Amino acid sequence: MTTIAIIGAGPGLGAAVARRFGREGFSIALISRNQNRLDDLAATLTSEGLTAQGFAANVRDTASLQAALVNATEQLGPIEVLQYSPLPAKEYMRPTLETVADDLVGPIEFSVYGPVTAARQVLPGMRALKGGTMIFVNGASAVRPRDAVTGTSVAFAAESAYVELLHEAVAPENIHVAQLIIPRGIGGGEPSHEPATIADTIWGLHSERGEFRTYVAPLD
């Protein structure tokens, strides 16, 4: 049995993806900052017949993120799929003329250092499996920067550049790196943006592969 590691797991999209991949026989490693919430979500999924466990980590803390992924592998099995989808903090979203250099530290740690750390940690295991998938989930500011969210616009653009380069670098090893853009947030009444629908899309990114970047719906 192999594992999907969901970084940024919560009761919305994370839970939906966990259920979708769990139905396909994957073990589920839930990773976010709050161990109690992870334990509650893992208990719910376990009660549904899935194999799930929570591992607390802060994506801005390299050592804690590495440790969570190591522990997940040891306790659940090799990581075949990585999903990086934590929600950015509100303080990362300031107008351009109110943003100073120090305001970009958090977003860069969150959206660049975190993805690099996670990818580097799971890559040897995927090579041992002779295949795997890494999926990075972003909002529209990753491809269309907005003044109101300068920190995420800058950091998401850097993340996009890194994961596209990673996509090209590991494709010959049967490892697929994909970016999923969710233009208007999760939920909100749009069928394409509902967690279960997005989870189906994410399953398709793993099972069918395809281009580097996918949109759940067209940009406005």
CSV table of C-alpha atoms in Angstrom, one decimal, residues 5-8 31-32 55-72 79 82 84 86 109-110 112-119 121-122:
chain,number,residue,atom,x,y,z
A,5,ALA,CA,0.6,13.0,1.8
A,6,ILE,CA,-1.7,16.0,1.9
A,7,ILE,CA,0.1,19.1,3.2
A,8,GLY,CA,-2.5,21.6,4.4
A,31,ILE,CA,-0.2,17.2,7.5
A,32,SER,CA,-0.9,20.6,9.0
A,55,PHE,CA,1.4,14.4,11.4
A,56,ALA,CA,1.8,18.0,12.6
A,57,ALA,CA,4.2,20.3,10.8
A,58,ASN,CA,4.7,23.9,9.9
A,59,VAL,CA,5.6,24.3,6.3
A,60,ARG,CA,7.7,27.3,7.2
A,61,ASP,CA,9.8,25.1,9.5
A,62,THR,CA,12.0,22.9,7.3
A,63,ALA,CA,12.9,20.4,10.0
A,64,SER,CA,9.3,19.8,11.1
A,65,LEU,CA,8.1,19.3,7.6
A,66,GLN,CA,10.8,16.9,6.8
A,67,ALA,CA,10.1,15.0,10.0
A,68,ALA,CA,6.4,14.7,9.3
A,69,LEU,CA,7.1,13.3,5.8
A,70,VAL,CA,9.6,10.8,7.3
A,71,ASN,CA,7.2,9.7,10.0
A,72,ALA,CA,4.4,9.3,7.5
A,79,ILE,CA,4.6,8.3,-0.5
A,82,LEU,CA,2.2,14.5,-2.6
A,84,TYR,CA,0.9,20.7,-1.4
A,86,PRO,CA,-1.9,24.8,2.7
A,109,GLU,CA,8.9,30.6,3.1
A,110,PHE,CA,5.4,29.3,2.8
A,112,VAL,CA,8.8,28.4,-2.1
A,113,TYR,CA,10.8,26.9,0.8
A,114,GLY,CA,7.9,24.6,1.8
A,115,PRO,CA,7.4,23.2,-1.7
A,116,VAL,CA,11.1,22.7,-2.2
A,117,THR,CA,11.5,21.0,1.1
A,118,ALA,CA,8.5,18.7,0.5
A,119,ALA,CA,9.5,17.8,-3.0
A,121,GLN,CA,11.9,14.9,0.8
A,122,VAL,CA,9.6,12.7,-1.2
